[in-house]
PDB file of C-alpha atoms in Angstrom:
ATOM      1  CA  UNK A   1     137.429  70.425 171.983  1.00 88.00           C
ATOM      2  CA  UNK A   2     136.371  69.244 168.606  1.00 90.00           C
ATOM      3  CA  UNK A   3     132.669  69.152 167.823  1.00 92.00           C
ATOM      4  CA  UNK A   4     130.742  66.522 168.926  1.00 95.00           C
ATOM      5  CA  UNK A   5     133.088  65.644 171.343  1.00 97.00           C
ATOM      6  CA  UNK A   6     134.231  65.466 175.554  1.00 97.00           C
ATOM      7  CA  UNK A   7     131.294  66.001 177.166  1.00 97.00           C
ATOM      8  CA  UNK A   8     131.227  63.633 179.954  1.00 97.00           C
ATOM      9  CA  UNK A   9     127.577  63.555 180.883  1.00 97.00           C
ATOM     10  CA  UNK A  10     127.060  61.206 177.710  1.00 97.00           C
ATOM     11  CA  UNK A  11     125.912  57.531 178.345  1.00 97.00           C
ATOM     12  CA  UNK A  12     126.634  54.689 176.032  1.00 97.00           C
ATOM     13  CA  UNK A  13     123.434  53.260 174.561  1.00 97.00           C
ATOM     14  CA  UNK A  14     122.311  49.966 173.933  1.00 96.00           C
ATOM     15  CA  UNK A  15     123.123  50.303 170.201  1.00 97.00           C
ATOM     16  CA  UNK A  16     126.528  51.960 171.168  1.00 97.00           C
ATOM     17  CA  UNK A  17     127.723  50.439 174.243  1.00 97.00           C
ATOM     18  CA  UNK A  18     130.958  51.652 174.000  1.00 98.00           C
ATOM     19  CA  UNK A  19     132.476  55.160 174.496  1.00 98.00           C
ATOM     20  CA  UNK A  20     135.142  56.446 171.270  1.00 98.00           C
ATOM     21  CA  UNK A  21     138.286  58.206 171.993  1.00 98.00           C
ATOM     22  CA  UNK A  22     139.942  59.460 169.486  1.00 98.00           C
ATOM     23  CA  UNK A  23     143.751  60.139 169.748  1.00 98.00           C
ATOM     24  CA  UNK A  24     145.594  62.435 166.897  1.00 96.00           C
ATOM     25  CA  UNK A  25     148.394  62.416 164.637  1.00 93.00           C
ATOM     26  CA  UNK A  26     152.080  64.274 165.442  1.00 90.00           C
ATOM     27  CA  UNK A  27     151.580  68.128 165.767  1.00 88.00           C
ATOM     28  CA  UNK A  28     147.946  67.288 165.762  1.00 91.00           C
ATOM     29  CA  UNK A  29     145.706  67.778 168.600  1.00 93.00           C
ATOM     30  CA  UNK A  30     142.260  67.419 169.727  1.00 94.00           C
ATOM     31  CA  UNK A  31     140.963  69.827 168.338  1.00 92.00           C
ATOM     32  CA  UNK A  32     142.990  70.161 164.924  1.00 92.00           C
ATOM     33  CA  UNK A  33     142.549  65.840 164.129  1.00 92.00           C
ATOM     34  CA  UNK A  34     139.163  65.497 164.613  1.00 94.00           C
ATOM     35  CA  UNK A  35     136.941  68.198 163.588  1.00 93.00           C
ATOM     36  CA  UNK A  36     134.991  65.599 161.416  1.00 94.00           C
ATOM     37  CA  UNK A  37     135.172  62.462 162.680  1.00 94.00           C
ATOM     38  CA  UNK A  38     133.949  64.093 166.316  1.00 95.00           C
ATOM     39  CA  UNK A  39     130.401  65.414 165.203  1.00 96.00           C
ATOM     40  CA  UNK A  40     129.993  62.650 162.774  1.00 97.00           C
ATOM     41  CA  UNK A  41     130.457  60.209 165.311  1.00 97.00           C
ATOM     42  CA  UNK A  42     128.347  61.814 167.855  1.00 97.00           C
ATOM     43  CA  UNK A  43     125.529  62.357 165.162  1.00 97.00           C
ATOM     44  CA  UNK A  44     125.593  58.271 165.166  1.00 97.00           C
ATOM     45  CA  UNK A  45     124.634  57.936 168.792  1.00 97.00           C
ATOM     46  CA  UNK A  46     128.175  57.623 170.076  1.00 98.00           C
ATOM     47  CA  UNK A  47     129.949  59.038 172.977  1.00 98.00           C
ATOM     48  CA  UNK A  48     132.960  61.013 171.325  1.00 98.00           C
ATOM     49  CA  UNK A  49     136.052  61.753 173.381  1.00 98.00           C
ATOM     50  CA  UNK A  50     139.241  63.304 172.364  1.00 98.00           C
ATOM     51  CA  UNK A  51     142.552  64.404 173.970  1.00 97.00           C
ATOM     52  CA  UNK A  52     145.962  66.458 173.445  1.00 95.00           C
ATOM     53  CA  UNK A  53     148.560  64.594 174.764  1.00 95.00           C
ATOM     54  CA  UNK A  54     152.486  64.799 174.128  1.00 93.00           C
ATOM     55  CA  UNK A  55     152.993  68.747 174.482  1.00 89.00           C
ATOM     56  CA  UNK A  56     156.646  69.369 175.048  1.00 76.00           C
ATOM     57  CA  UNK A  57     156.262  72.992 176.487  1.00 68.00           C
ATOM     58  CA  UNK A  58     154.518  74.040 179.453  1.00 65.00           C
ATOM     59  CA  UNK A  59     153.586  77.242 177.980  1.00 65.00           C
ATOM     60  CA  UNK A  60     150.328  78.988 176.964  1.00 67.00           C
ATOM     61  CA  UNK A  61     149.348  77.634 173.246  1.00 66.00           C
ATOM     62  CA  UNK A  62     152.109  74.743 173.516  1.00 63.00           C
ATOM     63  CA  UNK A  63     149.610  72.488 172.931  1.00 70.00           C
ATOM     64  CA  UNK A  64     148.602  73.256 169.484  1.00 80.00           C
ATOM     65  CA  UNK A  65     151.554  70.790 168.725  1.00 84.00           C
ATOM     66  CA  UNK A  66     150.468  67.249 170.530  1.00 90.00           C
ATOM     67  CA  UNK A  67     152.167  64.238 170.150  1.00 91.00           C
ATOM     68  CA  UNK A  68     156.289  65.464 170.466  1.00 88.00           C
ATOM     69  CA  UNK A  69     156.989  64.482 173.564  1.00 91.00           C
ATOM     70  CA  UNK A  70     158.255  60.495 174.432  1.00 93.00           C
ATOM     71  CA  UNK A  71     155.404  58.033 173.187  1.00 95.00           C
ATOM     72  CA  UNK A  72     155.654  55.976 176.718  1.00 96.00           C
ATOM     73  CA  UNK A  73     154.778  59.099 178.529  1.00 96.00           C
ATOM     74  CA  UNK A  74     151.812  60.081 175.896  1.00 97.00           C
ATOM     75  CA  UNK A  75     150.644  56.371 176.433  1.00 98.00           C
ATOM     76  CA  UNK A  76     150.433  56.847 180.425  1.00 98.00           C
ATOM     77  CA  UNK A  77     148.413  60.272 179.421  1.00 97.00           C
ATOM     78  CA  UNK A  78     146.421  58.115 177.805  1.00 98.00           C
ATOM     79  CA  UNK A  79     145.769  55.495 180.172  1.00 98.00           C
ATOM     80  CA  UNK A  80     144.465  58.469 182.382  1.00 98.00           C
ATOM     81  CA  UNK A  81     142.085  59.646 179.899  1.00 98.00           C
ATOM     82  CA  UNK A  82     140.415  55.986 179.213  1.00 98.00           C
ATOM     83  CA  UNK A  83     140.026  56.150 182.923  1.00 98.00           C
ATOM     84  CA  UNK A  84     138.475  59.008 183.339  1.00 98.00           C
ATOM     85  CA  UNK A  85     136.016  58.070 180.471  1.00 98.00           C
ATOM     86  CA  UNK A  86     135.131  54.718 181.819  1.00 98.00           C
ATOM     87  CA  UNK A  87     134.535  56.546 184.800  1.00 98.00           C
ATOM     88  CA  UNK A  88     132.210  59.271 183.622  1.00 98.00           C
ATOM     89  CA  UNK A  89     130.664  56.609 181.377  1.00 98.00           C
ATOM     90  CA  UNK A  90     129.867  53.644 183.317  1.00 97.00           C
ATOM     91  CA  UNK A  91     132.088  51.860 180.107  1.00 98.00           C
ATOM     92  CA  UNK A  92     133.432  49.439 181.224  1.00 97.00           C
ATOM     93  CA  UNK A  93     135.606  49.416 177.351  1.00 98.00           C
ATOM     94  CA  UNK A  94     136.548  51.667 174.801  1.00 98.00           C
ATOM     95  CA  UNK A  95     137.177  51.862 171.387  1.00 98.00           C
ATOM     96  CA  UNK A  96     139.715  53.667 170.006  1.00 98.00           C
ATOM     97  CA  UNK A  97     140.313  55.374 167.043  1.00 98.00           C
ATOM     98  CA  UNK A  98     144.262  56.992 166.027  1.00 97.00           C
ATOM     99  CA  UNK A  99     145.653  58.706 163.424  1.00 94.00           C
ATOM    100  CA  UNK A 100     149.339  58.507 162.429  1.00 91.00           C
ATOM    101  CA  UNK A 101     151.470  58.773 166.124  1.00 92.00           C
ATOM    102  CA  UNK A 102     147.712  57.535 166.964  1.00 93.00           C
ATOM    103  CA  UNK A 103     148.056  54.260 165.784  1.00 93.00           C
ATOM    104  CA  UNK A 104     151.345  53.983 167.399  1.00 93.00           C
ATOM    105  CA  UNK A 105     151.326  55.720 170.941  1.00 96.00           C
ATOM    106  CA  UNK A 106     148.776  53.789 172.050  1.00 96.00           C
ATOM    107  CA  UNK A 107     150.010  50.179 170.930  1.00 95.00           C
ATOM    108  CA  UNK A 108     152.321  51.008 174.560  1.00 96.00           C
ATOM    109  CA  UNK A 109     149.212  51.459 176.494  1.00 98.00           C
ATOM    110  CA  UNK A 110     147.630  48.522 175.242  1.00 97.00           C
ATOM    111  CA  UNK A 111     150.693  46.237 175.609  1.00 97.00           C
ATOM    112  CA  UNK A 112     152.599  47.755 178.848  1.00 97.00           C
ATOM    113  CA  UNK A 113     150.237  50.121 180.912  1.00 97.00           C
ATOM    114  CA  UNK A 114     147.017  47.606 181.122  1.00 97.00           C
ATOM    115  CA  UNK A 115     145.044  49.051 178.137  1.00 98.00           C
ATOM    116  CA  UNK A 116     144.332  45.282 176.255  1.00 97.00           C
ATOM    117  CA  UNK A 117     141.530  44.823 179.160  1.00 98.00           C
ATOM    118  CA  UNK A 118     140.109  48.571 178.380  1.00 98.00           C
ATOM    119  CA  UNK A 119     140.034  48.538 174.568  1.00 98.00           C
ATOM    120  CA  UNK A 120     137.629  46.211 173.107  1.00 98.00           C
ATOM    121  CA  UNK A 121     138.052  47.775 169.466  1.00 98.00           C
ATOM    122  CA  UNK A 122     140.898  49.739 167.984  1.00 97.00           C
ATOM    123  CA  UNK A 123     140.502  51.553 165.028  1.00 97.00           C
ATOM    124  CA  UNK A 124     143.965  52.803 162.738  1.00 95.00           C
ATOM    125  CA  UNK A 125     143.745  55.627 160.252  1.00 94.00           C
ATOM    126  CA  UNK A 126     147.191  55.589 158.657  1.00 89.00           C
ATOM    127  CA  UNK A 127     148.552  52.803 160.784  1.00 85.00           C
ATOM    128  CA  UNK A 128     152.659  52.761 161.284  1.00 81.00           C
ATOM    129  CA  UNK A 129     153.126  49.751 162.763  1.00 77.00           C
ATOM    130  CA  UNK A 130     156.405  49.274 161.246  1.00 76.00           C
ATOM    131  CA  UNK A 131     157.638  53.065 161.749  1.00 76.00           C
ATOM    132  CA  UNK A 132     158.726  55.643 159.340  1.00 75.00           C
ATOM    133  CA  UNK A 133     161.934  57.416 158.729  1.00 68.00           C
ATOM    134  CA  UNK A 134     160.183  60.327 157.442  1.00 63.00           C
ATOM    135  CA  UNK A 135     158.872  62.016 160.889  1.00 51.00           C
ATOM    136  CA  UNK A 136     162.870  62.078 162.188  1.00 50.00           C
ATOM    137  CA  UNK A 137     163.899  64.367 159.229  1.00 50.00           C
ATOM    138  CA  UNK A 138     163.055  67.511 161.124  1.00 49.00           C
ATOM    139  CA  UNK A 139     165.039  66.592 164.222  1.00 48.00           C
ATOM    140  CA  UNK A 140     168.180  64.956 162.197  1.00 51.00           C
ATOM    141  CA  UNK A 141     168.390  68.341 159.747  1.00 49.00           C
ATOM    142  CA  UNK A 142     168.252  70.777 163.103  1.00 49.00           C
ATOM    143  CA  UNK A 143     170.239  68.382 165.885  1.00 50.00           C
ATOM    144  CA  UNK A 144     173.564  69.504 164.587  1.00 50.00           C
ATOM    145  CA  UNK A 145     172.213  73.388 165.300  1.00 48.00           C
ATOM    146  CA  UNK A 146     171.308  72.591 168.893  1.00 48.00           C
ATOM    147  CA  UNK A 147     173.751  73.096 171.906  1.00 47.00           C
ATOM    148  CA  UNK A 148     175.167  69.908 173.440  1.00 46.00           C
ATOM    149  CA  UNK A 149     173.468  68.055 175.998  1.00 45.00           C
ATOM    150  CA  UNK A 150     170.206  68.754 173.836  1.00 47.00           C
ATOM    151  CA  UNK A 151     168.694  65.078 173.367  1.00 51.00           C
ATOM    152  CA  UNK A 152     165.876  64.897 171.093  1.00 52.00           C
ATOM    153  CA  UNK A 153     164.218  68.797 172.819  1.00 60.00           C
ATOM    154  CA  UNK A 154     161.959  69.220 169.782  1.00 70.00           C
ATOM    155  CA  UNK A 155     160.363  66.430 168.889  1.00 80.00           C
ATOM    156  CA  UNK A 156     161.488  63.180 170.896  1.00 84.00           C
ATOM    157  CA  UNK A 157     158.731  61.159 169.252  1.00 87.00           C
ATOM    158  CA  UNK A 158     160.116  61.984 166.041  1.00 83.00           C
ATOM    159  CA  UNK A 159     162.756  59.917 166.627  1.00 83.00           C
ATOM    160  CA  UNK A 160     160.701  56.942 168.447  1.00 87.00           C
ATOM    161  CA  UNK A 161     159.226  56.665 164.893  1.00 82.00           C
ATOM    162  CA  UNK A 162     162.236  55.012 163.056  1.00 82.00           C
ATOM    163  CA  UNK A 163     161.765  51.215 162.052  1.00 84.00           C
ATOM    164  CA  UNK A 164     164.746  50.450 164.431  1.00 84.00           C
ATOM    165  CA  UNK A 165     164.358  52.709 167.397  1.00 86.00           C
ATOM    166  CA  UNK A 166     164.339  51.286 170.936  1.00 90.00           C
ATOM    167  CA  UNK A 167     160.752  51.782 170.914  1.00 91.00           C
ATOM    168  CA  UNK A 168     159.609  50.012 168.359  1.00 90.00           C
ATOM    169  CA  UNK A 169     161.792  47.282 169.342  1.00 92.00           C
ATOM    170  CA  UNK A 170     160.386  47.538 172.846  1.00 94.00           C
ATOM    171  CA  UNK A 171     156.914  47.420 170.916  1.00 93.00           C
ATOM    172  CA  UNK A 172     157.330  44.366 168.928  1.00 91.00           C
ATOM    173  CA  UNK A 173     159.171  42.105 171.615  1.00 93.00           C
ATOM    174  CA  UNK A 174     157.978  38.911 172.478  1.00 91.00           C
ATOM    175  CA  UNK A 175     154.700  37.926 170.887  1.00 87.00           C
ATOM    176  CA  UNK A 176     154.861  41.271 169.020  1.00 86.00           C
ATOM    177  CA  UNK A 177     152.721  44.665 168.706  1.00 87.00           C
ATOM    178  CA  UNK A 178     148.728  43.236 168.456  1.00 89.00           C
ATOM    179  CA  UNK A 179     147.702  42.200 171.596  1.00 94.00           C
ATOM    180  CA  UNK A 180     145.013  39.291 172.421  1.00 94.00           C
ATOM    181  CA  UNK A 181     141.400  40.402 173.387  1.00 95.00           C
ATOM    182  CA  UNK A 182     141.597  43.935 171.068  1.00 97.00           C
ATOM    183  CA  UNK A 183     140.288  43.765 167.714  1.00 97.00           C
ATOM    184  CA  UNK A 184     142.551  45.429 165.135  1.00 96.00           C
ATOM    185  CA  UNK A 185     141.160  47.473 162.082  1.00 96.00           C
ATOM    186  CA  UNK A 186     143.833  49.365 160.017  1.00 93.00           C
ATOM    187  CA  UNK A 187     142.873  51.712 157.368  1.00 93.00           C
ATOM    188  CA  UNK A 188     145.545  52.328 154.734  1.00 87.00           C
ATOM    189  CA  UNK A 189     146.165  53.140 151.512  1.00 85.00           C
ATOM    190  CA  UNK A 190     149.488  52.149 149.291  1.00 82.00           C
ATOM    191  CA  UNK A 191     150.677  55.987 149.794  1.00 76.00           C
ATOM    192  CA  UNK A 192     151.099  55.349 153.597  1.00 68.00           C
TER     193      UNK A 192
END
């Protein structure tokens, strides 16, 4: 765990009703993402929360690479974490703050697993709402090195990340990605 953050005996406070859980970047973790933001946070009076989710391998240190494994899985991971804050909290909302995959990932929780009516604020460092081509390079160099029948085994978000994948189609059908109820902050700069 990151500094400052995960331990479920914390209570929200008057001044900071609201529990944070922080969700990292591709290859990140919980650990790796948030070594600042989790004491910083927790130095302001807020309950700090942080997982790993999207390890591919079930193998010891696997998980020192989050966030590779399909984004509507990692979402339901998700969903189980919020729950188990709210729980240990007395929350009855969130806020949430992502980084990179973390500002996509969860926009399937909050449309398609229930998380709108968890989430009250959520928080994007390095937002990719509209997908990159840059995080399928790995996979499209080394799929032609892989044996057939090998769909997407290193990195299947990579691939979820293009502007025209089936996810982000999935993500932005009907009334779109931003969903009614959560308030939306986005924190970019003109490099991302």
């Amino acid at each position: 765990d990151a500094p400052g953050t995960n331990d479920f005996t914390c209570k929200p406070t008057a001044a900071h009703p609201r529990p944070v859980v922080l969700v990292h970047g591709l290859l990140g973790n919980k650990s790796t993402n948030w070594p600042t933001f989790g004491p910083l946070l927790k130095n302001e009076g807020y309950c700090v929360f942080a997982l790993t989710y999207g390890v591919q391998l079930p193998i010891p240190g696997a998980d020192t690479f989050g966030g590779v494994g399909d984004m509507r899985v990692s979402a339901r991971e998700l969903a189980a974490f919020v729950d188990k804050v709210l729980a240990a909290t007395g929350a009855s909302k969130v806020d949430l703050v992502g980084h990179s995959e973390g500002t996509v990932m969860p926009q399937y929780y909050l449309k398609f697993l229930g998380g709108a009516a968890k989430v009250k604020n959520y928080i994007g460092i390095a937002s990719l709402y509209r997908g990159t081509a840059i995080a399928g390079t790995p996979q499209q160099l080394l799929g032609p090195l892989l044996p057939a029948g090998y769909a997407n085994p290193l990195c299947v978000s990579c691939l979820q990340f293009s502007p025209t994948s089936d996810f982000y189609a999935e993500l932005n059908s009907g009334n779109g990605i931003l969903q009614p109820g959560v308030t939306y902050t986005s924190i970019v700069t003109k490099y991302d």
